[in-house]
Amino acid sequence: MIIVMKKGASQEELEEVEKKIIALGYQPHVIHGEIRNVVGAVGDERGKEKLQIIESMPGVENVVPILKPYKLASREVQPDPSEIDIVPGLVIGGKEFVVGAGPCSVESQQQICETAVEVKKAGARMLRGGAFKPRTSPYSFQGMEEEGLKLLVEARELTGLPIVTEVVNPRDVELVAKYADVMQVGARNTQNFALLKMLGQLDKPILLKRGMAVTIQEFLMSAEYILSEGNRRVILCERGIRTFETATRNTLDISAVPVLKQQTHLPVMIDPSHATGHSQLVPSMCYAAAAAGADGLLVEVHPCPEQASSDGPQSLRPADFAAMMTKLRAFAEVAGREMAS
């Protein structure tokens, strides 16, 4: 249920509504608006009709059922798009089209620092890099773990770019949170609900990737796990789904962008590198993402892709990334967005 407060309702009236929601066995989530506040009452769908009595409380305008199975992620609860603060001066979901870039895996100090300098020069606003790598084969490179996180911090200190890095295991959440600015949930962990619930208890942005066989509704239900624990700073990332097609690594569901924009207030990014698996296809998908209304991109860039420990074929060289970024500005502007110079 959504409890819509009257314009000018007092803080005391809002607090009384929250107390009543808790007394009825539900969890209140307050969304502060410019004109009025609304309170989402989340919990067991059975017996939710009893929440209707709140409509008679002082300061309450009306009580409205939420029809979507994902409550806090829906536009029913929050009609306006969310803007997620990453670090001071950087917001995803606002006017700026935000690009994060870097290698799939952190491999050495020289590799990550060199890449960070180059992608920043080209206009990237975040540095991506994997320290913990979930791989299909147990014999593949699994990442440098904490040493990789420390190298990411060195690159951040050198360039000022905030770090986006993946957390794979619930037991590593506290460790990764010490170093990362944005915690990434990879496609293989989209429905790792224990991990999602732990991330929901952090005060950090969470970049949630769509699973390779996950529907949009299932994707939003995964976001709901994080939101329901209290963390409202969730960014969705489409990275391609598994289909019968073999020409690309995955099939980029570009239609997911307008669908998600219609269904949820959460920002939406695109990862064209994992979607295509081929570096020569990445720029076209970047332009398509901007045109489709995405809020940003996550692009793999490596100074020497042929020597990369993971995902070299889908990584752009710094010069190619810079050329793509120059052309991308025109697509972002047509879509009504700005890019940092």
Short mmCIF file of N, CA and C in Angstrom, two decimals, residues 16 70 98 108 110 117 124 145 147 150 153 165 194 208 213 217-218 241 261 283 289 297:
data_model
loop_
_atom_site.label_atom_id
_atom_site.label_comp_id
_atom_site.label_asym_id
_atom_site.label_seq_id
_atom_site.Cartn_x
_atom_site.Cartn_y
_atom_site.Cartn_z
N GLU A 16 3.46 9.36 13.25
CA GLU A 16 2.35 8.56 13.76
C GLU A 16 1.90 7.53 12.73
N TYR A 70 6.75 -5.75 -7.32
CA TYR A 70 7.88 -4.99 -6.78
C TYR A 70 7.29 -3.66 -6.32
N VAL A 98 26.37 9.27 -17.82
CA VAL A 98 27.58 8.89 -17.09
C VAL A 98 28.20 7.63 -17.68
N SER A 108 47.54 -5.49 -12.66
CA SER A 108 48.79 -4.93 -12.14
C SER A 108 48.60 -3.45 -11.88
N GLN A 110 50.48 -1.00 -13.01
CA GLN A 110 50.66 -0.28 -14.26
C GLN A 110 49.41 -0.35 -15.13
N VAL A 117 43.97 6.63 -16.13
CA VAL A 117 44.37 7.93 -16.68
C VAL A 117 43.77 8.13 -18.07
N ALA A 124 35.48 9.54 -19.11
CA ALA A 124 34.83 8.61 -18.18
C ALA A 124 34.73 9.27 -16.81
N GLU A 145 41.72 -10.22 -5.82
CA GLU A 145 41.05 -10.07 -4.53
C GLU A 145 41.49 -8.78 -3.82
N GLU A 147 44.26 -7.46 -2.94
CA GLU A 147 45.37 -6.75 -3.57
C GLU A 147 44.87 -5.95 -4.77
N LYS A 150 43.19 -2.80 -3.52
CA LYS A 150 44.18 -1.78 -3.14
C LYS A 150 44.73 -1.06 -4.37
N VAL A 153 42.27 1.50 -5.50
CA VAL A 153 42.36 2.69 -4.67
C VAL A 153 43.51 3.58 -5.14
N THR A 165 33.25 -1.85 -8.49
CA THR A 165 33.84 -3.19 -8.50
C THR A 165 32.85 -4.20 -7.94
N ALA A 194 20.71 -13.73 -0.46
CA ALA A 194 21.46 -13.46 0.77
C ALA A 194 22.42 -12.30 0.55
N LEU A 208 23.28 -3.15 -9.93
CA LEU A 208 22.72 -4.49 -10.05
C LEU A 208 22.60 -4.88 -11.51
N ALA A 213 19.37 -14.98 -17.75
CA ALA A 213 18.09 -15.63 -18.04
C ALA A 213 17.00 -15.10 -17.11
N GLN A 217 10.67 -8.51 -14.77
CA GLN A 217 9.99 -8.54 -13.46
C GLN A 217 10.89 -9.18 -12.40
N GLU A 218 11.56 -10.28 -12.75
CA GLU A 218 12.48 -10.91 -11.81
C GLU A 218 13.64 -9.98 -11.46
N ILE A 241 21.12 -10.76 -22.49
CA ILE A 241 20.50 -12.00 -22.01
C ILE A 241 20.86 -13.15 -22.95
N LYS A 261 12.37 2.08 -17.76
CA LYS A 261 12.07 3.49 -17.50
C LYS A 261 10.58 3.70 -17.25
N PRO A 283 31.00 0.10 -29.72
CA PRO A 283 30.59 1.49 -29.96
C PRO A 283 29.15 1.64 -30.44
N ALA A 289 22.40 2.74 -26.75
CA ALA A 289 22.00 2.89 -25.35
C ALA A 289 21.62 4.33 -25.04
N LEU A 297 26.69 4.19 -19.17
CA LEU A 297 27.33 2.99 -19.72
C LEU A 297 28.41 2.47 -18.79
#
